[in-house]
């Protein structure tokens, strides 16, 4: 009797939900990988370091889920726990990529069907992927351990993914090329921009309180004229005082 009760309480919280969300997460990750590769092979775009990191995270999710289903566990039996950190890492890199676009420090090519830029589409994919994996992971948790092994694991794994993203961003090589924001946006709209390109910092004029040497030299009176005249006037004034 006790064994039956323990087996009943050890059932997943929502087994069917875990199966469906984990399967959908695999499809979303696979579509993201194929779309990313098509941007390079089909449209001739070049992936910057941040784009490559996001592609690698999506490939890691596909690999973990597919290898786990084939050789470890069936769909919906907890493999989302292994794939979740990679999804969070890709989402964090995509957020940073879109943030750089938002502050106008980088301009990126348009994505598929020109629905936003490539980083914006990547952020949408990783956001959906992260939500699906989180739901699948919580749904596969046992009812009696949902709080301890569900939410706490979710937070810890999310922190692991964010730490991986931070390490990649901090060690990322700078993208090549530069240009003004208006110039890069025009190239993007004309489909001439093939890689995410940093915006050249605008030159700000320097206002100095002290005049420069060139200005000082230009303000000096010609040699032999101003100084002599000034000296002559002072000499005449002294003579008038003596008189």
XYZ file of C-alpha atoms in Angstrom:
243
model
C 0.000 0.000 0.000
C 2.834 2.374 0.879
C 4.645 1.516 -2.348
C 1.563 2.398 -4.398
C 1.167 5.678 -2.539
C 4.819 6.586 -3.035
C 4.668 5.706 -6.730
C 1.580 7.849 -7.111
C 3.214 10.830 -5.464
C 6.405 10.296 -7.506
C 4.595 10.884 -10.774
C 5.542 13.967 -12.779
C 3.538 17.076 -12.167
C 2.205 17.200 -15.748
C 3.716 14.426 -17.817
C 1.874 15.211 -21.045
C 2.833 18.887 -20.805
C 6.487 17.992 -20.359
C 6.405 15.777 -23.467
C 4.781 18.374 -25.694
C 6.848 21.340 -24.561
C 10.111 19.411 -24.834
C 9.227 18.287 -28.347
C 8.246 21.819 -29.358
C 11.481 23.132 -27.873
C 13.451 20.759 -30.088
C 11.570 21.962 -33.167
C 12.127 25.622 -32.261
C 15.849 25.045 -31.716
C 16.155 23.109 -34.980
C 14.356 25.865 -36.901
C 16.653 28.430 -35.292
C 19.753 26.504 -36.360
C 18.504 26.046 -39.926
C 17.523 29.703 -40.166
C 20.917 30.804 -38.893
C 22.708 28.600 -41.400
C 20.478 29.834 -44.215
C 21.451 33.422 -43.445
C 25.057 32.405 -44.150
C 24.702 29.827 -46.911
C 21.570 31.118 -48.590
C 21.779 34.900 -48.219
C 25.558 35.206 -48.108
C 25.708 36.960 -44.739
C 28.743 36.675 -42.487
C 28.227 35.750 -38.840
C 29.899 38.030 -36.320
C 31.256 36.549 -33.043
C 27.985 37.211 -31.202
C 26.019 35.530 -34.006
C 28.299 32.502 -33.834
C 27.805 32.194 -30.076
C 24.029 32.173 -30.491
C 24.287 29.581 -33.252
C 26.454 27.379 -31.048
C 23.994 27.594 -28.149
C 21.099 26.589 -30.419
C 23.127 23.681 -31.814
C 23.922 22.582 -28.262
C 20.205 22.449 -27.396
C 19.456 20.369 -30.501
C 22.358 18.009 -29.789
C 21.513 17.489 -26.115
C 17.844 16.748 -26.753
C 18.402 14.511 -29.783
C 21.238 12.521 -28.215
C 19.303 12.170 -24.974
C 16.189 10.876 -26.711
C 18.170 8.372 -28.749
C 20.417 6.971 -26.039
C 19.195 8.034 -22.579
C 15.593 9.052 -21.884
C 12.361 9.309 -23.868
C 10.732 12.634 -24.581
C 9.543 14.485 -21.496
C 11.640 12.617 -18.926
C 13.893 15.426 -17.766
C 16.293 16.143 -20.633
C 15.135 19.748 -20.602
C 17.288 20.166 -17.498
C 20.410 19.602 -19.606
C 19.320 21.818 -22.489
C 17.984 24.703 -20.402
C 21.355 26.364 -19.537
C 22.335 26.517 -23.212
C 19.018 28.118 -24.068
C 19.447 30.739 -21.351
C 23.000 31.406 -22.539
C 21.828 31.983 -26.094
C 19.031 34.220 -24.862
C 21.473 36.350 -22.854
C 23.830 36.770 -25.810
C 20.885 37.668 -28.047
C 19.706 40.251 -25.489
C 23.150 41.840 -25.444
C 23.253 41.812 -29.245
C 19.880 43.544 -29.533
C 20.899 45.998 -26.803
C 23.889 47.074 -28.876
C 21.537 47.691 -31.775
C 19.169 49.659 -29.566
C 21.883 52.023 -28.292
C 23.054 52.461 -31.908
C 26.530 51.076 -31.290
C 26.081 48.362 -33.925
C 24.012 47.857 -37.068
C 23.114 44.316 -38.150
C 21.672 42.903 -41.394
C 17.996 42.164 -41.811
C 16.802 38.666 -40.982
C 14.581 36.249 -42.864
C 11.740 37.871 -44.802
C 13.039 41.225 -43.508
C 11.045 40.816 -40.275
C 13.435 42.632 -37.992
C 17.169 42.178 -37.894
C 18.963 38.861 -37.469
C 19.683 39.420 -33.733
C 16.051 40.384 -33.111
C 14.846 37.170 -34.736
C 17.386 35.207 -32.714
C 16.144 36.802 -29.492
C 12.566 35.817 -30.346
C 13.638 32.209 -30.998
C 15.663 31.902 -27.793
C 12.941 33.508 -25.688
C 10.369 30.991 -26.915
C 12.872 28.156 -26.549
C 13.727 29.117 -22.973
C 10.070 29.322 -21.960
C 9.298 25.904 -23.471
C 12.259 24.231 -21.779
C 11.420 25.839 -18.434
C 7.816 24.625 -18.621
C 8.964 21.144 -19.643
C 11.457 20.981 -16.793
C 8.914 22.046 -14.181
C 6.225 19.763 -15.602
C 8.568 16.759 -15.430
C 9.367 17.372 -11.758
C 7.743 15.128 -9.173
C 4.818 16.666 -7.363
C 6.353 16.285 -3.915
C 9.680 17.809 -5.019
C 8.351 20.499 -7.347
C 9.590 23.372 -5.165
C 12.984 21.931 -4.174
C 13.960 20.321 -7.469
C 11.933 22.483 -9.808
C 12.154 26.183 -9.103
C 15.528 26.043 -7.367
C 17.009 24.040 -10.233
C 15.489 26.515 -12.672
C 17.240 29.441 -10.987
C 20.588 27.666 -10.656
C 20.620 26.478 -14.263
C 19.606 29.929 -15.483
C 22.545 31.373 -13.567
C 24.845 28.816 -15.188
C 23.634 29.787 -18.644
C 24.020 33.496 -17.889
C 27.563 32.878 -16.631
C 28.474 31.104 -19.875
C 27.055 33.996 -21.883
C 28.961 36.545 -19.795
C 32.229 34.694 -20.323
C 31.740 34.546 -24.082
C 30.755 38.210 -24.350
C 33.701 39.415 -22.246
C 36.201 37.357 -24.260
C 34.624 38.049 -27.644
C 36.905 39.545 -30.313
C 35.768 42.922 -31.640
C 33.794 42.820 -34.899
C 35.566 44.082 -37.985
C 34.796 47.315 -39.806
C 33.246 50.605 -38.771
C 30.964 53.247 -40.209
C 28.597 56.036 -39.320
C 25.144 55.062 -38.116
C 23.288 56.637 -41.048
C 25.642 55.041 -43.555
C 25.286 51.572 -42.033
C 21.496 51.836 -41.796
C 21.328 52.827 -45.454
C 23.480 49.840 -46.398
C 21.258 47.562 -44.325
C 18.083 48.828 -45.963
C 19.675 48.422 -49.405
C 20.774 44.848 -48.550
C 24.427 45.845 -48.839
C 25.330 45.093 -45.218
C 26.551 41.512 -44.875
C 27.829 41.462 -41.287
C 27.060 43.156 -37.980
C 29.207 46.300 -38.041
C 30.097 48.599 -35.132
C 29.163 52.264 -35.388
C 32.063 54.680 -35.536
C 32.013 56.987 -32.492
C 30.986 60.515 -33.410
C 33.776 63.067 -33.199
C 32.968 65.578 -30.455
C 34.650 69.011 -30.653
C 36.932 69.757 -27.752
C 36.361 73.156 -26.089
C 39.431 74.216 -24.182
C 39.547 77.140 -21.780
C 43.128 77.998 -22.789
C 43.783 79.049 -26.376
C 45.846 76.747 -28.486
C 49.374 77.596 -29.538
C 48.194 78.240 -33.076
C 45.516 80.682 -31.895
C 48.010 82.386 -29.612
C 50.463 82.745 -32.453
C 47.788 84.214 -34.705
C 46.835 86.754 -32.037
C 50.400 87.955 -31.484
C 51.237 91.257 -33.175
C 53.785 91.176 -35.959
C 57.336 91.331 -34.840
C 58.748 94.769 -34.750
C 55.401 96.591 -34.840
C 53.092 95.992 -31.901
C 55.787 95.670 -29.294
C 57.654 98.717 -30.488
C 54.503 100.784 -30.656
C 53.548 99.802 -27.161
C 57.015 100.555 -25.964
C 57.015 103.900 -27.810
C 53.737 104.979 -26.224
C 54.995 104.174 -22.758
C 58.215 106.063 -23.404
C 56.283 109.135 -24.541
C 54.101 108.937 -21.455
C 57.163 108.950 -19.236
C 58.556 111.932 -21.068
C 55.326 113.834 -20.521
C 55.471 113.043 -16.826
C 59.011 114.342 -16.612
C 57.989 117.532 -18.284
